[in-house]
Amino acid sequence: MMDAMQVLKVPRNADFLQIKQAYRQAALRYHPDSALRSSDVEKFQKVTEAFQYLRKAFDAPSSRKNHSNPDFFVNHERNKEEEATQTVELSLEELINCVEFSPDEHVRQVALEAIASRRECLGFQYLQDLLSRNGFEAKMEVIRALGQPGLEPAREMLIPLVGCQDLMVSATAIRSLERICLSNRNKIIESLNRELSGRKRFFLNTFQK
C-alpha cells in the first residue's frame, strides 16, 4: 500500500489545503495532455488515488483529532477499499481521468458513480459515449453506475439496453432501472413487449417470403 502523503510530497502534519494544492500541482504536471512535456499516466493515476484516499481520511470524524499523528495515515492505509471512496473535491475532468487511466476497478466504479450523481450534461454525455463503445466491461461499469436511487435522468440511457441481445447487458440495465425507481418496471415491461413484437414481426416476414 502506497504512502499517500509521500506520493503527494507533503509533510505528515499537512492540513487539507496543503494536500489539495500539492495534488493540483502534481495533476497538472503529470496529466497525459500536459503541455509541460512531463506527462506520466502512471504517476497521474497514483497522485489522484492518493488525493482521494486522503480526502476520505480527512472527512472521517476521528481524523479531525488524529490527522496530525504520523501513525494515523500509516494505520489507515491498510484498508484498500477506502482509497477511492471520496470524490467530492474532484472536477469532472479529474473524475474522467480516473475512469480512463486507473487500472483499479474500484476507483473507476466510484468515479463513474460520482459523474452520474452530479447530473451534469457533460458528464451524462461522457457516460453515453462510454455506452456506445464496444468494450463489454466498460459498458457494464457504466450501467451499474447509473443505477442510483432517484437518478431519473439516467432512465432514458438505460431503457434502450433492456432489449439488448446480450442478456448480461439487458439484465444489468433492468436491475439499474429498478434501483433508480421500482415504478420503472412498467417502462421495462413496455420495452420488452416492443422488442418481442418486433422480433415476431421479423420472423413472420422472413418465413412469408
PDB file of C-alpha atoms in Angstrom, residues 11-208:
ATOM      1  CA  PRO A  11       4.634  16.584   5.375  1.00  0.00           C
ATOM      2  CA  ARG A  12       2.629  14.237   7.565  1.00  0.00           C
ATOM      3  CA  ASN A  13       1.240  17.146   9.586  1.00  0.00           C
ATOM      4  CA  ALA A  14      -0.005  18.948   6.443  1.00  0.00           C
ATOM      5  CA  ASP A  15      -3.547  20.310   6.509  1.00  0.00           C
ATOM      6  CA  PHE A  16      -6.053  19.540   3.771  1.00  0.00           C
ATOM      7  CA  LEU A  17      -5.435  22.818   1.928  1.00  0.00           C
ATOM      8  CA  GLN A  18      -1.745  21.921   1.540  1.00  0.00           C
ATOM      9  CA  ILE A  19      -2.689  18.450   0.338  1.00  0.00           C
ATOM     10  CA  LYS A  20      -5.165  19.843  -2.192  1.00  0.00           C
ATOM     11  CA  GLN A  21      -2.613  22.334  -3.531  1.00  0.00           C
ATOM     12  CA  ALA A  22       0.004  19.598  -3.847  1.00  0.00           C
ATOM     13  CA  TYR A  23      -2.444  17.415  -5.742  1.00  0.00           C
ATOM     14  CA  ARG A  24      -3.409  20.198  -8.150  1.00  0.00           C
ATOM     15  CA  GLN A  25       0.248  20.869  -8.948  1.00  0.00           C
ATOM     16  CA  ALA A  26       1.044  17.178  -9.422  1.00  0.00           C
ATOM     17  CA  ALA A  27      -2.057  16.605 -11.564  1.00  0.00           C
ATOM     18  CA  LEU A  28      -1.105  19.459 -13.872  1.00  0.00           C
ATOM     19  CA  ARG A  29       2.464  18.186 -14.079  1.00  0.00           C
ATOM     20  CA  TYR A  30       1.646  14.550 -14.851  1.00  0.00           C
ATOM     21  CA  HIS A  31      -1.615  14.956 -16.783  1.00  0.00           C
ATOM     22  CA  PRO A  32      -1.489  12.907 -20.032  1.00  0.00           C
ATOM     23  CA  ASP A  33      -2.232  16.067 -22.017  1.00  0.00           C
ATOM     24  CA  SER A  34       0.223  18.241 -20.103  1.00  0.00           C
ATOM     25  CA  ALA A  35       1.866  20.984 -22.133  1.00  0.00           C
ATOM     26  CA  LEU A  36       4.873  20.821 -19.813  1.00  0.00           C
ATOM     27  CA  ARG A  37       6.206  17.666 -21.536  1.00  0.00           C
ATOM     28  CA  SER A  38       6.158  15.965 -18.166  1.00  0.00           C
ATOM     29  CA  SER A  39       3.073  13.789 -18.650  1.00  0.00           C
ATOM     30  CA  ASP A  40       3.138  10.426 -16.907  1.00  0.00           C
ATOM     31  CA  VAL A  41      -0.040   8.332 -16.829  1.00  0.00           C
ATOM     32  CA  GLU A  42       1.152   6.065 -14.011  1.00  0.00           C
ATOM     33  CA  LYS A  43       2.190   8.957 -11.752  1.00  0.00           C
ATOM     34  CA  PHE A  44      -1.011  10.845 -12.576  1.00  0.00           C
ATOM     35  CA  GLN A  45      -3.055   7.844 -11.510  1.00  0.00           C
ATOM     36  CA  LYS A  46      -1.060   7.461  -8.271  1.00  0.00           C
ATOM     37  CA  VAL A  47      -1.394  11.104  -7.186  1.00  0.00           C
ATOM     38  CA  THR A  48      -5.128  11.028  -7.980  1.00  0.00           C
ATOM     39  CA  GLU A  49      -5.691   7.912  -5.892  1.00  0.00           C
ATOM     40  CA  ALA A  50      -3.543   9.343  -3.079  1.00  0.00           C
ATOM     41  CA  PHE A  51      -5.633  12.517  -3.014  1.00  0.00           C
ATOM     42  CA  GLN A  52      -8.899  10.554  -2.990  1.00  0.00           C
ATOM     43  CA  TYR A  53      -7.662   8.465  -0.076  1.00  0.00           C
ATOM     44  CA  LEU A  54      -6.546  11.481   1.960  1.00  0.00           C
ATOM     45  CA  ARG A  55      -9.810  13.296   1.233  1.00  0.00           C
ATOM     46  CA  LYS A  56     -11.666  10.332   2.686  1.00  0.00           C
ATOM     47  CA  ALA A  57      -9.360  10.249   5.702  1.00  0.00           C
ATOM     48  CA  PHE A  58      -9.905  13.946   6.442  1.00  0.00           C
ATOM     49  CA  ASP A  59     -13.673  13.515   6.158  1.00  0.00           C
ATOM     50  CA  ALA A  60     -13.694  10.783   8.799  1.00  0.00           C
ATOM     51  CA  PRO A  61     -14.809  12.225  12.196  1.00  0.00           C
ATOM     52  CA  SER A  62     -11.796  10.801  14.025  1.00  0.00           C
ATOM     53  CA  SER A  63      -9.376  12.376  11.561  1.00  0.00           C
ATOM     54  CA  ARG A  64     -10.094  15.890  12.827  1.00  0.00           C
ATOM     55  CA  LYS A  65      -8.302  14.937  16.018  1.00  0.00           C
ATOM     56  CA  ASN A  66      -5.771  12.449  14.714  1.00  0.00           C
ATOM     57  CA  HIS A  67      -4.533  13.528  11.295  1.00  0.00           C
ATOM     58  CA  SER A  68      -1.504  15.287  12.739  1.00  0.00           C
ATOM     59  CA  ASN A  69      -0.336  11.984  14.228  1.00  0.00           C
ATOM     60  CA  PRO A  70       2.357  10.443  11.950  1.00  0.00           C
ATOM     61  CA  ASP A  71       0.979   6.954  12.640  1.00  0.00           C
ATOM     62  CA  PHE A  72      -2.564   7.862  11.657  1.00  0.00           C
ATOM     63  CA  PHE A  73      -2.184   7.565   7.890  1.00  0.00           C
ATOM     64  CA  VAL A  74       0.091   4.534   8.162  1.00  0.00           C
ATOM     65  CA  ASN A  75      -2.630   2.648  10.042  1.00  0.00           C
ATOM     66  CA  HIS A  76      -5.429   3.770   7.753  1.00  0.00           C
ATOM     67  CA  GLU A  77      -3.570   2.772   4.586  1.00  0.00           C
ATOM     68  CA  ARG A  78      -4.160  -0.859   5.470  1.00  0.00           C
ATOM     69  CA  ASN A  79      -7.720  -0.597   4.180  1.00  0.00           C
ATOM     70  CA  LYS A  80      -7.563  -0.609   0.376  1.00  0.00           C
ATOM     71  CA  GLU A  81     -11.273  -0.170  -0.129  1.00  0.00           C
ATOM     72  CA  GLU A  82     -11.145   3.307   1.413  1.00  0.00           C
ATOM     73  CA  GLU A  83      -8.653   4.630  -1.126  1.00  0.00           C
ATOM     74  CA  ALA A  84     -11.111   5.941  -3.683  1.00  0.00           C
ATOM     75  CA  THR A  85     -14.484   6.367  -1.975  1.00  0.00           C
ATOM     76  CA  GLN A  86     -14.455  10.170  -1.752  1.00  0.00           C
ATOM     77  CA  THR A  87     -14.626  12.181  -4.954  1.00  0.00           C
ATOM     78  CA  VAL A  88     -16.411  15.350  -3.838  1.00  0.00           C
ATOM     79  CA  GLU A  89     -13.418  17.631  -4.434  1.00  0.00           C
ATOM     80  CA  LEU A  90     -12.565  16.295  -7.883  1.00  0.00           C
ATOM     81  CA  SER A  91     -13.651  18.120 -11.023  1.00  0.00           C
ATOM     82  CA  LEU A  92     -15.472  16.345 -13.854  1.00  0.00           C
ATOM     83  CA  GLU A  93     -12.231  16.243 -15.847  1.00  0.00           C
ATOM     84  CA  GLU A  94     -10.375  14.657 -12.925  1.00  0.00           C
ATOM     85  CA  LEU A  95     -13.112  12.050 -12.472  1.00  0.00           C
ATOM     86  CA  ILE A  96     -12.984  11.220 -16.182  1.00  0.00           C
ATOM     87  CA  ASN A  97      -9.219  10.802 -15.909  1.00  0.00           C
ATOM     88  CA  CYS A  98      -9.777   8.307 -13.078  1.00  0.00           C
ATOM     89  CA  VAL A  99     -12.093   6.314 -15.343  1.00  0.00           C
ATOM     90  CA  GLU A 100      -9.743   6.433 -18.328  1.00  0.00           C
ATOM     91  CA  PHE A 101      -6.402   5.824 -16.643  1.00  0.00           C
ATOM     92  CA  SER A 102      -6.893   3.979 -13.349  1.00  0.00           C
ATOM     93  CA  PRO A 103      -6.240   0.222 -13.526  1.00  0.00           C
ATOM     94  CA  ASP A 104      -8.186  -0.180 -10.261  1.00  0.00           C
ATOM     95  CA  GLU A 105     -11.759  -1.342 -10.954  1.00  0.00           C
ATOM     96  CA  HIS A 106     -12.983   0.072  -7.627  1.00  0.00           C
ATOM     97  CA  VAL A 107     -11.550   3.520  -8.414  1.00  0.00           C
ATOM     98  CA  ARG A 108     -13.166   3.506 -11.855  1.00  0.00           C
ATOM     99  CA  GLN A 109     -16.549   2.466 -10.481  1.00  0.00           C
ATOM    100  CA  VAL A 110     -16.547   5.147  -7.773  1.00  0.00           C
ATOM    101  CA  ALA A 111     -15.557   7.787 -10.323  1.00  0.00           C
ATOM    102  CA  LEU A 112     -18.351   6.690 -12.690  1.00  0.00           C
ATOM    103  CA  GLU A 113     -20.904   6.828  -9.875  1.00  0.00           C
ATOM    104  CA  ALA A 114     -19.717  10.313  -8.914  1.00  0.00           C
ATOM    105  CA  ILE A 115     -20.026  11.505 -12.529  1.00  0.00           C
ATOM    106  CA  ALA A 116     -23.572  10.138 -12.735  1.00  0.00           C
ATOM    107  CA  SER A 117     -24.671  11.531  -9.366  1.00  0.00           C
ATOM    108  CA  ARG A 118     -23.638  15.072 -10.343  1.00  0.00           C
ATOM    109  CA  ARG A 119     -26.253  15.088 -13.125  1.00  0.00           C
ATOM    110  CA  GLU A 120     -24.130  17.376 -15.286  1.00  0.00           C
ATOM    111  CA  CYS A 121     -24.873  17.490 -19.013  1.00  0.00           C
ATOM    112  CA  LEU A 122     -21.230  16.937 -19.988  1.00  0.00           C
ATOM    113  CA  GLY A 123     -20.986  14.076 -17.519  1.00  0.00           C
ATOM    114  CA  PHE A 124     -24.014  12.317 -18.994  1.00  0.00           C
ATOM    115  CA  GLN A 125     -22.636  12.879 -22.496  1.00  0.00           C
ATOM    116  CA  TYR A 126     -19.404  11.180 -21.445  1.00  0.00           C
ATOM    117  CA  LEU A 127     -21.303   8.231 -19.939  1.00  0.00           C
ATOM    118  CA  GLN A 128     -23.406   7.934 -23.098  1.00  0.00           C
ATOM    119  CA  ASP A 129     -20.200   7.840 -25.130  1.00  0.00           C
ATOM    120  CA  LEU A 130     -18.880   5.015 -22.944  1.00  0.00           C
ATOM    121  CA  LEU A 131     -22.091   3.058 -23.516  1.00  0.00           C
ATOM    122  CA  SER A 132     -21.599   3.343 -27.272  1.00  0.00           C
ATOM    123  CA  ARG A 133     -18.110   1.846 -27.115  1.00  0.00           C
ATOM    124  CA  ASN A 134     -17.505  -1.818 -27.834  1.00  0.00           C
ATOM    125  CA  GLY A 135     -15.870  -2.759 -24.528  1.00  0.00           C
ATOM    126  CA  PHE A 136     -18.181  -5.089 -22.576  1.00  0.00           C
ATOM    127  CA  GLU A 137     -16.701  -4.428 -19.117  1.00  0.00           C
ATOM    128  CA  ALA A 138     -16.711  -0.639 -19.584  1.00  0.00           C
ATOM    129  CA  LYS A 139     -20.364  -0.761 -20.627  1.00  0.00           C
ATOM    130  CA  MET A 140     -21.306  -2.865 -17.603  1.00  0.00           C
ATOM    131  CA  GLU A 141     -19.493  -0.467 -15.247  1.00  0.00           C
ATOM    132  CA  VAL A 142     -21.455   2.482 -16.652  1.00  0.00           C
ATOM    133  CA  ILE A 143     -24.791   0.657 -16.421  1.00  0.00           C
ATOM    134  CA  ARG A 144     -24.138  -0.188 -12.767  1.00  0.00           C
ATOM    135  CA  ALA A 145     -23.066   3.396 -12.030  1.00  0.00           C
ATOM    136  CA  LEU A 146     -26.313   4.748 -13.486  1.00  0.00           C
ATOM    137  CA  GLY A 147     -28.401   2.575 -11.161  1.00  0.00           C
ATOM    138  CA  GLN A 148     -28.638   5.068  -8.294  1.00  0.00           C
ATOM    139  CA  PRO A 149     -31.897   5.694  -6.376  1.00  0.00           C
ATOM    140  CA  GLY A 150     -33.719   8.712  -7.766  1.00  0.00           C
ATOM    141  CA  LEU A 151     -31.385   9.199 -10.737  1.00  0.00           C
ATOM    142  CA  GLU A 152     -34.257   9.576 -13.203  1.00  0.00           C
ATOM    143  CA  PRO A 153     -32.213  11.329 -15.956  1.00  0.00           C
ATOM    144  CA  ALA A 154     -30.355   8.036 -16.421  1.00  0.00           C
ATOM    145  CA  ARG A 155     -33.563   6.200 -17.328  1.00  0.00           C
ATOM    146  CA  GLU A 156     -33.512   7.268 -20.976  1.00  0.00           C
ATOM    147  CA  MET A 157     -29.960   5.949 -21.298  1.00  0.00           C
ATOM    148  CA  LEU A 158     -30.864   2.563 -19.824  1.00  0.00           C
ATOM    149  CA  ILE A 159     -34.252   1.799 -21.421  1.00  0.00           C
ATOM    150  CA  PRO A 160     -32.757   1.099 -24.899  1.00  0.00           C
ATOM    151  CA  LEU A 161     -30.482  -1.521 -23.314  1.00  0.00           C
ATOM    152  CA  VAL A 162     -33.361  -3.533 -21.831  1.00  0.00           C
ATOM    153  CA  GLY A 163     -33.947  -5.413 -25.086  1.00  0.00           C
ATOM    154  CA  CYS A 164     -30.248  -5.831 -25.843  1.00  0.00           C
ATOM    155  CA  GLN A 165     -29.323  -9.171 -27.414  1.00  0.00           C
ATOM    156  CA  ASP A 166     -26.591  -9.540 -24.797  1.00  0.00           C
ATOM    157  CA  LEU A 167     -28.542 -10.967 -21.855  1.00  0.00           C
ATOM    158  CA  MET A 168     -25.982  -9.797 -19.285  1.00  0.00           C
ATOM    159  CA  VAL A 169     -26.246  -6.203 -20.502  1.00  0.00           C
ATOM    160  CA  SER A 170     -30.036  -6.419 -20.581  1.00  0.00           C
ATOM    161  CA  ALA A 171     -30.286  -7.918 -17.075  1.00  0.00           C
ATOM    162  CA  THR A 172     -27.898  -5.342 -15.603  1.00  0.00           C
ATOM    163  CA  ALA A 173     -29.847  -2.499 -17.233  1.00  0.00           C
ATOM    164  CA  ILE A 174     -33.092  -3.848 -15.749  1.00  0.00           C
ATOM    165  CA  ARG A 175     -31.568  -4.057 -12.266  1.00  0.00           C
ATOM    166  CA  SER A 176     -30.233  -0.499 -12.547  1.00  0.00           C
ATOM    167  CA  LEU A 177     -33.625   0.813 -13.678  1.00  0.00           C
ATOM    168  CA  GLU A 178     -35.305  -0.853 -10.711  1.00  0.00           C
ATOM    169  CA  ARG A 179     -32.735   0.635  -8.342  1.00  0.00           C
ATOM    170  CA  ILE A 180     -33.489   4.093  -9.734  1.00  0.00           C
ATOM    171  CA  CYS A 181     -37.207   3.598  -9.063  1.00  0.00           C
ATOM    172  CA  LEU A 182     -39.395   0.496  -8.822  1.00  0.00           C
ATOM    173  CA  SER A 183     -42.033   2.242 -10.934  1.00  0.00           C
ATOM    174  CA  ASN A 184     -39.642   1.843 -13.863  1.00  0.00           C
ATOM    175  CA  ARG A 185     -40.838  -1.765 -14.079  1.00  0.00           C
ATOM    176  CA  ASN A 186     -43.734  -0.590 -16.248  1.00  0.00           C
ATOM    177  CA  LYS A 187     -41.266   1.016 -18.672  1.00  0.00           C
ATOM    178  CA  ILE A 188     -39.198  -2.174 -18.650  1.00  0.00           C
ATOM    179  CA  ILE A 189     -42.232  -4.321 -19.482  1.00  0.00           C
ATOM    180  CA  GLU A 190     -43.269  -1.948 -22.282  1.00  0.00           C
ATOM    181  CA  SER A 191     -39.774  -2.044 -23.751  1.00  0.00           C
ATOM    182  CA  LEU A 192     -39.606  -5.848 -23.600  1.00  0.00           C
ATOM    183  CA  ASN A 193     -43.058  -6.143 -25.206  1.00  0.00           C
ATOM    184  CA  ARG A 194     -41.999  -3.854 -28.053  1.00  0.00           C
ATOM    185  CA  GLU A 195     -38.822  -5.848 -28.542  1.00  0.00           C
ATOM    186  CA  LEU A 196     -40.729  -9.137 -28.543  1.00  0.00           C
ATOM    187  CA  SER A 197     -43.322  -7.810 -31.005  1.00  0.00           C
ATOM    188  CA  GLY A 198     -40.574  -6.562 -33.297  1.00  0.00           C
ATOM    189  CA  ARG A 199     -38.876  -9.952 -33.324  1.00  0.00           C
ATOM    190  CA  LYS A 200     -42.170 -11.713 -34.010  1.00  0.00           C
ATOM    191  CA  ARG A 201     -42.806  -9.453 -36.995  1.00  0.00           C
ATOM    192  CA  PHE A 202     -39.265 -10.077 -38.243  1.00  0.00           C
ATOM    193  CA  PHE A 203     -39.662 -13.861 -38.133  1.00  0.00           C
ATOM    194  CA  LEU A 204     -43.141 -13.744 -39.699  1.00  0.00           C
ATOM    195  CA  ASN A 205     -41.903 -11.592 -42.562  1.00  0.00           C
ATOM    196  CA  THR A 206     -38.897 -13.870 -43.022  1.00  0.00           C
ATOM    197  CA  PHE A 207     -40.966 -17.066 -43.258  1.00  0.00           C
ATOM    198  CA  GLN A 208     -43.608 -15.490 -45.508  1.00  0.00           C
TER     199      GLN A 208
END
